[in-house]
């Protein structure tokens, strides 16, 4: 691997707002899913289930459930990252037996799977957009049980030429970093 390969990959991943009609091949979808599958999870519960969506009508319906996002064109592929309550041994979506605090960890696990998927997609030259759907609507469209959750849906495809792109900026590290405790300075 070349120097800074991973950081270059991370920086090249961005939200795509306009997709062309080119389809994502099944072999590439499998690689994206494999990267998601190998994500870390709370106590290795792997509380996720991946739902592949290619149907244009269903994709349009799911895009309408987005809590945010003004996408100009729908992606040709979506993967819903579902959190299965049955894979969480604790109460509701908790990954800890008998403890409520693991609920957050379970959602984080699903988020890490989505991140791994978007990074693998970028490695394969595929663009992505991450959306957070309105639960009631997304669960109905995807026929997900009421006790389960669909916290993240990712659209995959290829960016249209001359597509809209927001300016990508990041806060300076010195403004978002502390040492030893919040506000602590590096001495």
mmCIF file with all atom_site columns, C-alpha atoms in Angstrom:
data_model
loop_
_atom_site.group_PDB
_atom_site.id
_atom_site.type_symbol
_atom_site.label_atom_id
_atom_site.label_alt_id
_atom_site.label_comp_id
_atom_site.label_asym_id
_atom_site.label_entity_id
_atom_site.label_seq_id
_atom_site.pdbx_PDB_ins_code
_atom_site.Cartn_x
_atom_site.Cartn_y
_atom_site.Cartn_z
_atom_site.occupancy
_atom_site.B_iso_or_equiv
_atom_site.pdbx_formal_charge
_atom_site.auth_seq_id
_atom_site.auth_comp_id
_atom_site.auth_asym_id
_atom_site.auth_atom_id
_atom_site.pdbx_PDB_model_num
ATOM 1   C CA . UNK A 1 1   ? 0.000   0.000   0.000   1.00 0.00 ? 1   UNK A CA 1
ATOM 2   C CA . UNK A 1 2   ? 1.137   3.487   -0.745  1.00 0.00 ? 2   UNK A CA 1
ATOM 3   C CA . UNK A 1 3   ? 1.552   6.087   1.973   1.00 0.00 ? 3   UNK A CA 1
ATOM 4   C CA . UNK A 1 4   ? -1.689  7.619   3.229   1.00 0.00 ? 4   UNK A CA 1
ATOM 5   C CA . UNK A 1 5   ? -3.771  5.299   1.032   1.00 0.00 ? 5   UNK A CA 1
ATOM 6   C CA . UNK A 1 6   ? -6.572  4.974   3.579   1.00 0.00 ? 6   UNK A CA 1
ATOM 7   C CA . UNK A 1 7   ? -6.770  8.707   4.303   1.00 0.00 ? 7   UNK A CA 1
ATOM 8   C CA . UNK A 1 8   ? -6.937  9.413   0.552   1.00 0.00 ? 8   UNK A CA 1
ATOM 9   C CA . UNK A 1 9   ? -9.776  6.888   0.247   1.00 0.00 ? 9   UNK A CA 1
ATOM 10  C CA . UNK A 1 10  ? -11.648 8.473   3.181   1.00 0.00 ? 10  UNK A CA 1
ATOM 11  C CA . UNK A 1 11  ? -11.235 11.956  1.723   1.00 0.00 ? 11  UNK A CA 1
ATOM 12  C CA . UNK A 1 12  ? -12.445 10.798  -1.706  1.00 0.00 ? 12  UNK A CA 1
ATOM 13  C CA . UNK A 1 13  ? -15.749 9.462   -0.296  1.00 0.00 ? 13  UNK A CA 1
ATOM 14  C CA . UNK A 1 14  ? -18.420 12.106  -0.599  1.00 0.00 ? 14  UNK A CA 1
ATOM 15  C CA . UNK A 1 15  ? -22.172 12.475  -0.777  1.00 0.00 ? 15  UNK A CA 1
ATOM 16  C CA . UNK A 1 16  ? -23.444 12.218  -4.329  1.00 0.00 ? 16  UNK A CA 1
ATOM 17  C CA . UNK A 1 17  ? -26.604 14.150  -5.164  1.00 0.00 ? 17  UNK A CA 1
ATOM 18  C CA . UNK A 1 18  ? -27.049 13.259  -8.827  1.00 0.00 ? 18  UNK A CA 1
ATOM 19  C CA . UNK A 1 19  ? -26.661 9.761   -10.232 1.00 0.00 ? 19  UNK A CA 1
ATOM 20  C CA . UNK A 1 20  ? -26.597 8.550   -13.813 1.00 0.00 ? 20  UNK A CA 1
ATOM 21  C CA . UNK A 1 21  ? -28.509 5.416   -14.899 1.00 0.00 ? 21  UNK A CA 1
ATOM 22  C CA . UNK A 1 22  ? -25.521 3.051   -14.884 1.00 0.00 ? 22  UNK A CA 1
ATOM 23  C CA . UNK A 1 23  ? -26.239 0.003   -12.745 1.00 0.00 ? 23  UNK A CA 1
ATOM 24  C CA . UNK A 1 24  ? -23.953 -1.381  -10.037 1.00 0.00 ? 24  UNK A CA 1
ATOM 25  C CA . UNK A 1 25  ? -22.934 -4.941  -10.921 1.00 0.00 ? 25  UNK A CA 1
ATOM 26  C CA . UNK A 1 26  ? -23.814 -7.855  -8.657  1.00 0.00 ? 26  UNK A CA 1
ATOM 27  C CA . UNK A 1 27  ? -20.143 -8.719  -8.081  1.00 0.00 ? 27  UNK A CA 1
ATOM 28  C CA . UNK A 1 28  ? -19.496 -5.188  -6.800  1.00 0.00 ? 28  UNK A CA 1
ATOM 29  C CA . UNK A 1 29  ? -22.622 -5.309  -4.630  1.00 0.00 ? 29  UNK A CA 1
ATOM 30  C CA . UNK A 1 30  ? -21.288 -8.506  -3.052  1.00 0.00 ? 30  UNK A CA 1
ATOM 31  C CA . UNK A 1 31  ? -17.953 -6.791  -2.287  1.00 0.00 ? 31  UNK A CA 1
ATOM 32  C CA . UNK A 1 32  ? -19.768 -3.834  -0.717  1.00 0.00 ? 32  UNK A CA 1
ATOM 33  C CA . UNK A 1 33  ? -21.846 -6.186  1.439   1.00 0.00 ? 33  UNK A CA 1
ATOM 34  C CA . UNK A 1 34  ? -18.753 -8.154  2.451   1.00 0.00 ? 34  UNK A CA 1
ATOM 35  C CA . UNK A 1 35  ? -17.066 -4.955  3.657   1.00 0.00 ? 35  UNK A CA 1
ATOM 36  C CA . UNK A 1 36  ? -20.193 -4.114  5.664   1.00 0.00 ? 36  UNK A CA 1
ATOM 37  C CA . UNK A 1 37  ? -20.311 -7.623  7.115   1.00 0.00 ? 37  UNK A CA 1
ATOM 38  C CA . UNK A 1 38  ? -16.750 -7.315  8.411   1.00 0.00 ? 38  UNK A CA 1
ATOM 39  C CA . UNK A 1 39  ? -17.494 -4.150  10.384  1.00 0.00 ? 39  UNK A CA 1
ATOM 40  C CA . UNK A 1 40  ? -16.911 -4.115  14.124  1.00 0.00 ? 40  UNK A CA 1
ATOM 41  C CA . UNK A 1 41  ? -20.007 -4.468  16.288  1.00 0.00 ? 41  UNK A CA 1
ATOM 42  C CA . UNK A 1 42  ? -20.880 -4.257  19.961  1.00 0.00 ? 42  UNK A CA 1
ATOM 43  C CA . UNK A 1 43  ? -19.802 -7.538  21.613  1.00 0.00 ? 43  UNK A CA 1
ATOM 44  C CA . UNK A 1 44  ? -19.667 -8.987  18.074  1.00 0.00 ? 44  UNK A CA 1
ATOM 45  C CA . UNK A 1 45  ? -23.468 -9.167  17.936  1.00 0.00 ? 45  UNK A CA 1
ATOM 46  C CA . UNK A 1 46  ? -23.502 -8.222  14.238  1.00 0.00 ? 46  UNK A CA 1
ATOM 47  C CA . UNK A 1 47  ? -27.043 -6.886  14.739  1.00 0.00 ? 47  UNK A CA 1
ATOM 48  C CA . UNK A 1 48  ? -27.570 -5.952  11.109  1.00 0.00 ? 48  UNK A CA 1
ATOM 49  C CA . UNK A 1 49  ? -29.445 -7.272  8.129   1.00 0.00 ? 49  UNK A CA 1
ATOM 50  C CA . UNK A 1 50  ? -28.837 -5.802  4.677   1.00 0.00 ? 50  UNK A CA 1
ATOM 51  C CA . UNK A 1 51  ? -31.751 -5.264  2.277   1.00 0.00 ? 51  UNK A CA 1
ATOM 52  C CA . UNK A 1 52  ? -30.759 -4.723  -1.365  1.00 0.00 ? 52  UNK A CA 1
ATOM 53  C CA . UNK A 1 53  ? -33.172 -2.523  -3.319  1.00 0.00 ? 53  UNK A CA 1
ATOM 54  C CA . UNK A 1 54  ? -32.994 -2.189  -7.118  1.00 0.00 ? 54  UNK A CA 1
ATOM 55  C CA . UNK A 1 55  ? -36.656 -1.520  -7.951  1.00 0.00 ? 55  UNK A CA 1
ATOM 56  C CA . UNK A 1 56  ? -36.997 2.107   -9.153  1.00 0.00 ? 56  UNK A CA 1
ATOM 57  C CA . UNK A 1 57  ? -40.443 2.570   -7.637  1.00 0.00 ? 57  UNK A CA 1
ATOM 58  C CA . UNK A 1 58  ? -39.303 1.329   -4.224  1.00 0.00 ? 58  UNK A CA 1
ATOM 59  C CA . UNK A 1 59  ? -36.145 3.483   -4.396  1.00 0.00 ? 59  UNK A CA 1
ATOM 60  C CA . UNK A 1 60  ? -38.303 6.541   -5.151  1.00 0.00 ? 60  UNK A CA 1
ATOM 61  C CA . UNK A 1 61  ? -40.540 5.689   -2.173  1.00 0.00 ? 61  UNK A CA 1
ATOM 62  C CA . UNK A 1 62  ? -37.535 5.293   0.132   1.00 0.00 ? 62  UNK A CA 1
ATOM 63  C CA . UNK A 1 63  ? -36.003 8.574   -1.031  1.00 0.00 ? 63  UNK A CA 1
ATOM 64  C CA . UNK A 1 64  ? -39.266 10.266  -0.065  1.00 0.00 ? 64  UNK A CA 1
ATOM 65  C CA . UNK A 1 65  ? -38.794 8.983   3.518   1.00 0.00 ? 65  UNK A CA 1
ATOM 66  C CA . UNK A 1 66  ? -35.469 10.809  3.904   1.00 0.00 ? 66  UNK A CA 1
ATOM 67  C CA . UNK A 1 67  ? -35.260 13.131  6.893   1.00 0.00 ? 67  UNK A CA 1
ATOM 68  C CA . UNK A 1 68  ? -33.016 15.366  4.802   1.00 0.00 ? 68  UNK A CA 1
ATOM 69  C CA . UNK A 1 69  ? -31.502 15.452  1.364   1.00 0.00 ? 69  UNK A CA 1
ATOM 70  C CA . UNK A 1 70  ? -32.456 17.250  -1.800  1.00 0.00 ? 70  UNK A CA 1
ATOM 71  C CA . UNK A 1 71  ? -31.356 14.664  -4.303  1.00 0.00 ? 71  UNK A CA 1
ATOM 72  C CA . UNK A 1 72  ? -31.861 15.580  -7.925  1.00 0.00 ? 72  UNK A CA 1
ATOM 73  C CA . UNK A 1 73  ? -31.839 11.986  -9.187  1.00 0.00 ? 73  UNK A CA 1
ATOM 74  C CA . UNK A 1 74  ? -32.412 8.680   -7.445  1.00 0.00 ? 74  UNK A CA 1
ATOM 75  C CA . UNK A 1 75  ? -29.584 6.143   -7.164  1.00 0.00 ? 75  UNK A CA 1
ATOM 76  C CA . UNK A 1 76  ? -29.912 2.884   -9.142  1.00 0.00 ? 76  UNK A CA 1
ATOM 77  C CA . UNK A 1 77  ? -29.217 0.831   -5.996  1.00 0.00 ? 77  UNK A CA 1
ATOM 78  C CA . UNK A 1 78  ? -30.001 1.206   -2.322  1.00 0.00 ? 78  UNK A CA 1
ATOM 79  C CA . UNK A 1 79  ? -29.011 -0.891  0.643   1.00 0.00 ? 79  UNK A CA 1
ATOM 80  C CA . UNK A 1 80  ? -31.040 -0.571  3.815   1.00 0.00 ? 80  UNK A CA 1
ATOM 81  C CA . UNK A 1 81  ? -29.033 -1.240  6.966   1.00 0.00 ? 81  UNK A CA 1
ATOM 82  C CA . UNK A 1 82  ? -31.545 -2.829  9.293   1.00 0.00 ? 82  UNK A CA 1
ATOM 83  C CA . UNK A 1 83  ? -31.056 -3.315  13.037  1.00 0.00 ? 83  UNK A CA 1
ATOM 84  C CA . UNK A 1 84  ? -32.588 -6.630  14.100  1.00 0.00 ? 84  UNK A CA 1
ATOM 85  C CA . UNK A 1 85  ? -33.819 -6.659  17.670  1.00 0.00 ? 85  UNK A CA 1
ATOM 86  C CA . UNK A 1 86  ? -33.527 -10.458 17.776  1.00 0.00 ? 86  UNK A CA 1
ATOM 87  C CA . UNK A 1 87  ? -29.754 -10.198 17.339  1.00 0.00 ? 87  UNK A CA 1
ATOM 88  C CA . UNK A 1 88  ? -29.472 -7.895  20.357  1.00 0.00 ? 88  UNK A CA 1
ATOM 89  C CA . UNK A 1 89  ? -29.476 -9.924  23.613  1.00 0.00 ? 89  UNK A CA 1
ATOM 90  C CA . UNK A 1 90  ? -30.477 -7.011  25.846  1.00 0.00 ? 90  UNK A CA 1
ATOM 91  C CA . UNK A 1 91  ? -33.679 -5.002  26.140  1.00 0.00 ? 91  UNK A CA 1
ATOM 92  C CA . UNK A 1 92  ? -35.088 -3.630  22.873  1.00 0.00 ? 92  UNK A CA 1
ATOM 93  C CA . UNK A 1 93  ? -32.042 -2.925  20.663  1.00 0.00 ? 93  UNK A CA 1
ATOM 94  C CA . UNK A 1 94  ? -29.432 -3.203  23.431  1.00 0.00 ? 94  UNK A CA 1
ATOM 95  C CA . UNK A 1 95  ? -26.344 -5.308  22.771  1.00 0.00 ? 95  UNK A CA 1
ATOM 96  C CA . UNK A 1 96  ? -25.860 -5.886  26.521  1.00 0.00 ? 96  UNK A CA 1
ATOM 97  C CA . UNK A 1 97  ? -27.979 -8.377  28.438  1.00 0.00 ? 97  UNK A CA 1
ATOM 98  C CA . UNK A 1 98  ? -30.230 -6.577  30.876  1.00 0.00 ? 98  UNK A CA 1
ATOM 99  C CA . UNK A 1 99  ? -28.696 -3.167  30.222  1.00 0.00 ? 99  UNK A CA 1
ATOM 100 C CA . UNK A 1 100 ? -30.283 -0.304  28.354  1.00 0.00 ? 100 UNK A CA 1
ATOM 101 C CA . UNK A 1 101 ? -27.021 1.508   27.579  1.00 0.00 ? 101 UNK A CA 1
ATOM 102 C CA . UNK A 1 102 ? -26.136 -0.843  24.736  1.00 0.00 ? 102 UNK A CA 1
ATOM 103 C CA . UNK A 1 103 ? -28.913 0.502   22.494  1.00 0.00 ? 103 UNK A CA 1
ATOM 104 C CA . UNK A 1 104 ? -26.647 3.313   21.362  1.00 0.00 ? 104 UNK A CA 1
ATOM 105 C CA . UNK A 1 105 ? -23.872 0.787   20.695  1.00 0.00 ? 105 UNK A CA 1
ATOM 106 C CA . UNK A 1 106 ? -26.156 -1.308  18.489  1.00 0.00 ? 106 UNK A CA 1
ATOM 107 C CA . UNK A 1 107 ? -27.030 1.703   16.353  1.00 0.00 ? 107 UNK A CA 1
ATOM 108 C CA . UNK A 1 108 ? -23.324 2.575   16.180  1.00 0.00 ? 108 UNK A CA 1
ATOM 109 C CA . UNK A 1 109 ? -22.622 -0.957  14.937  1.00 0.00 ? 109 UNK A CA 1
ATOM 110 C CA . UNK A 1 110 ? -25.078 -0.528  12.065  1.00 0.00 ? 110 UNK A CA 1
ATOM 111 C CA . UNK A 1 111 ? -23.521 2.872   11.294  1.00 0.00 ? 111 UNK A CA 1
ATOM 112 C CA . UNK A 1 112 ? -20.055 1.326   11.091  1.00 0.00 ? 112 UNK A CA 1
ATOM 113 C CA . UNK A 1 113 ? -21.373 -1.282  8.643   1.00 0.00 ? 113 UNK A CA 1
ATOM 114 C CA . UNK A 1 114 ? -22.780 1.513   6.475   1.00 0.00 ? 114 UNK A CA 1
ATOM 115 C CA . UNK A 1 115 ? -19.478 3.402   6.609   1.00 0.00 ? 115 UNK A CA 1
ATOM 116 C CA . UNK A 1 116 ? -17.496 0.312   5.602   1.00 0.00 ? 116 UNK A CA 1
ATOM 117 C CA . UNK A 1 117 ? -19.920 -0.198  2.707   1.00 0.00 ? 117 UNK A CA 1
ATOM 118 C CA . UNK A 1 118 ? -19.459 3.364   1.445   1.00 0.00 ? 118 UNK A CA 1
ATOM 119 C CA . UNK A 1 119 ? -15.675 3.110   1.693   1.00 0.00 ? 119 UNK A CA 1
ATOM 120 C CA . UNK A 1 120 ? -15.605 -0.168  -0.240  1.00 0.00 ? 120 UNK A CA 1
ATOM 121 C CA . UNK A 1 121 ? -17.919 1.374   -2.826  1.00 0.00 ? 121 UNK A CA 1
ATOM 122 C CA . UNK A 1 122 ? -15.548 4.330   -3.199  1.00 0.00 ? 122 UNK A CA 1
ATOM 123 C CA . UNK A 1 123 ? -12.643 1.888   -3.607  1.00 0.00 ? 123 UNK A CA 1
ATOM 124 C CA . UNK A 1 124 ? -14.615 0.279   -6.453  1.00 0.00 ? 124 UNK A CA 1
ATOM 125 C CA . UNK A 1 125 ? -15.303 3.659   -8.098  1.00 0.00 ? 125 UNK A CA 1
ATOM 126 C CA . UNK A 1 126 ? -18.921 3.732   -6.918  1.00 0.00 ? 126 UNK A CA 1
ATOM 127 C CA . UNK A 1 127 ? -20.484 6.840   -5.398  1.00 0.00 ? 127 UNK A CA 1
ATOM 128 C CA . UNK A 1 128 ? -22.925 6.915   -2.491  1.00 0.00 ? 128 UNK A CA 1
ATOM 129 C CA . UNK A 1 129 ? -25.376 8.949   -0.471  1.00 0.00 ? 129 UNK A CA 1
ATOM 130 C CA . UNK A 1 130 ? -26.356 8.194   3.126   1.00 0.00 ? 130 UNK A CA 1
ATOM 131 C CA . UNK A 1 131 ? -29.889 8.944   4.259   1.00 0.00 ? 131 UNK A CA 1
ATOM 132 C CA . UNK A 1 132 ? -31.760 8.544   7.527   1.00 0.00 ? 132 UNK A CA 1
ATOM 133 C CA . UNK A 1 133 ? -35.331 7.520   6.756   1.00 0.00 ? 133 UNK A CA 1
ATOM 134 C CA . UNK A 1 134 ? -38.536 8.154   8.634   1.00 0.00 ? 134 UNK A CA 1
ATOM 135 C CA . UNK A 1 135 ? -38.904 4.821   10.429  1.00 0.00 ? 135 UNK A CA 1
ATOM 136 C CA . UNK A 1 136 ? -42.630 4.208   10.058  1.00 0.00 ? 136 UNK A CA 1
ATOM 137 C CA . UNK A 1 137 ? -42.562 4.747   6.296   1.00 0.00 ? 137 UNK A CA 1
ATOM 138 C CA . UNK A 1 138 ? -39.300 2.897   5.599   1.00 0.00 ? 138 UNK A CA 1
ATOM 139 C CA . UNK A 1 139 ? -40.355 -0.129  7.649   1.00 0.00 ? 139 UNK A CA 1
ATOM 140 C CA . UNK A 1 140 ? -43.657 -0.328  5.782   1.00 0.00 ? 140 UNK A CA 1
ATOM 141 C CA . UNK A 1 141 ? -41.999 -0.076  2.352   1.00 0.00 ? 141 UNK A CA 1
ATOM 142 C CA . UNK A 1 142 ? -39.380 -2.710  3.253   1.00 0.00 ? 142 UNK A CA 1
ATOM 143 C CA . UNK A 1 143 ? -41.792 -4.975  5.178   1.00 0.00 ? 143 UNK A CA 1
ATOM 144 C CA . UNK A 1 144 ? -39.647 -4.756  8.304   1.00 0.00 ? 144 UNK A CA 1
ATOM 145 C CA . UNK A 1 145 ? -41.098 -5.911  11.626  1.00 0.00 ? 145 UNK A CA 1
ATOM 146 C CA . UNK A 1 146 ? -42.181 -3.162  13.988  1.00 0.00 ? 146 UNK A CA 1
ATOM 147 C CA . UNK A 1 147 ? -39.624 -4.176  16.649  1.00 0.00 ? 147 UNK A CA 1
ATOM 148 C CA . UNK A 1 148 ? -36.715 -3.783  14.216  1.00 0.00 ? 148 UNK A CA 1
ATOM 149 C CA . UNK A 1 149 ? -35.241 -0.509  12.940  1.00 0.00 ? 149 UNK A CA 1
ATOM 150 C CA . UNK A 1 150 ? -33.923 0.911   9.658   1.00 0.00 ? 150 UNK A CA 1
ATOM 151 C CA . UNK A 1 151 ? -31.605 3.678   10.893  1.00 0.00 ? 151 UNK A CA 1
ATOM 152 C CA . UNK A 1 152 ? -29.607 4.064   7.675   1.00 0.00 ? 152 UNK A CA 1
ATOM 153 C CA . UNK A 1 153 ? -30.193 3.595   3.975   1.00 0.00 ? 153 UNK A CA 1
ATOM 154 C CA . UNK A 1 154 ? -27.371 4.133   1.490   1.00 0.00 ? 154 UNK A CA 1
ATOM 155 C CA . UNK A 1 155 ? -27.841 4.888   -2.184  1.00 0.00 ? 155 UNK A CA 1
ATOM 156 C CA . UNK A 1 156 ? -25.133 3.629   -4.543  1.00 0.00 ? 156 UNK A CA 1
ATOM 157 C CA . UNK A 1 157 ? -24.379 4.430   -8.163  1.00 0.00 ? 157 UNK A CA 1
ATOM 158 C CA . UNK A 1 158 ? -22.267 6.617   -10.374 1.00 0.00 ? 158 UNK A CA 1
ATOM 159 C CA . UNK A 1 159 ? -22.246 10.399  -10.254 1.00 0.00 ? 159 UNK A CA 1
ATOM 160 C CA . UNK A 1 160 ? -23.677 12.248  -13.239 1.00 0.00 ? 160 UNK A CA 1
ATOM 161 C CA . UNK A 1 161 ? -21.218 14.383  -15.178 1.00 0.00 ? 161 UNK A CA 1
ATOM 162 C CA . UNK A 1 162 ? -21.325 17.999  -14.021 1.00 0.00 ? 162 UNK A CA 1
ATOM 163 C CA . UNK A 1 163 ? -23.441 16.998  -11.028 1.00 0.00 ? 163 UNK A CA 1
ATOM 164 C CA . UNK A 1 164 ? -24.177 19.360  -8.171  1.00 0.00 ? 164 UNK A CA 1
ATOM 165 C CA . UNK A 1 165 ? -21.542 19.054  -5.463  1.00 0.00 ? 165 UNK A CA 1
ATOM 166 C CA . UNK A 1 166 ? -21.429 20.879  -2.169  1.00 0.00 ? 166 UNK A CA 1
ATOM 167 C CA . UNK A 1 167 ? -18.143 22.481  -1.171  1.00 0.00 ? 167 UNK A CA 1
ATOM 168 C CA . UNK A 1 168 ? -16.327 20.019  1.054   1.00 0.00 ? 168 UNK A CA 1
ATOM 169 C CA . UNK A 1 169 ? -14.783 21.671  4.089   1.00 0.00 ? 169 UNK A CA 1
ATOM 170 C CA . UNK A 1 170 ? -13.611 20.347  7.418   1.00 0.00 ? 170 UNK A CA 1
ATOM 171 C CA . UNK A 1 171 ? -13.066 22.108  10.708  1.00 0.00 ? 171 UNK A CA 1
ATOM 172 C CA . UNK A 1 172 ? -9.413  22.585  11.658  1.00 0.00 ? 172 UNK A CA 1
ATOM 173 C CA . UNK A 1 173 ? -8.181  19.764  13.923  1.00 0.00 ? 173 UNK A CA 1
ATOM 174 C CA . UNK A 1 174 ? -7.051  22.232  16.590  1.00 0.00 ? 174 UNK A CA 1
ATOM 175 C CA . UNK A 1 175 ? -10.682 23.390  16.950  1.00 0.00 ? 175 UNK A CA 1
ATOM 176 C CA . UNK A 1 176 ? -12.080 19.895  17.524  1.00 0.00 ? 176 UNK A CA 1
ATOM 177 C CA . UNK A 1 177 ? -9.307  18.231  19.525  1.00 0.00 ? 177 UNK A CA 1
ATOM 178 C CA . UNK A 1 178 ? -8.613  18.263  23.264  1.00 0.00 ? 178 UNK A CA 1
ATOM 179 C CA . UNK A 1 179 ? -6.055  16.406  25.356  1.00 0.00 ? 179 UNK A CA 1
ATOM 180 C CA . UNK A 1 180 ? -6.814  14.395  28.501  1.00 0.00 ? 180 UNK A CA 1
ATOM 181 C CA . UNK A 1 181 ? -10.195 16.143  29.028  1.00 0.00 ? 181 UNK A CA 1
ATOM 182 C CA . UNK A 1 182 ? -12.538 18.463  27.139  1.00 0.00 ? 182 UNK A CA 1
ATOM 183 C CA . UNK A 1 183 ? -10.719 21.732  26.500  1.00 0.00 ? 183 UNK A CA 1
ATOM 184 C CA . UNK A 1 184 ? -7.339  20.280  27.538  1.00 0.00 ? 184 UNK A CA 1
ATOM 185 C CA . UNK A 1 185 ? -4.367  21.681  25.630  1.00 0.00 ? 185 UNK A CA 1
ATOM 186 C CA . UNK A 1 186 ? -1.375  19.810  24.245  1.00 0.00 ? 186 UNK A CA 1
ATOM 187 C CA . UNK A 1 187 ? 1.670   20.797  26.252  1.00 0.00 ? 187 UNK A CA 1
#
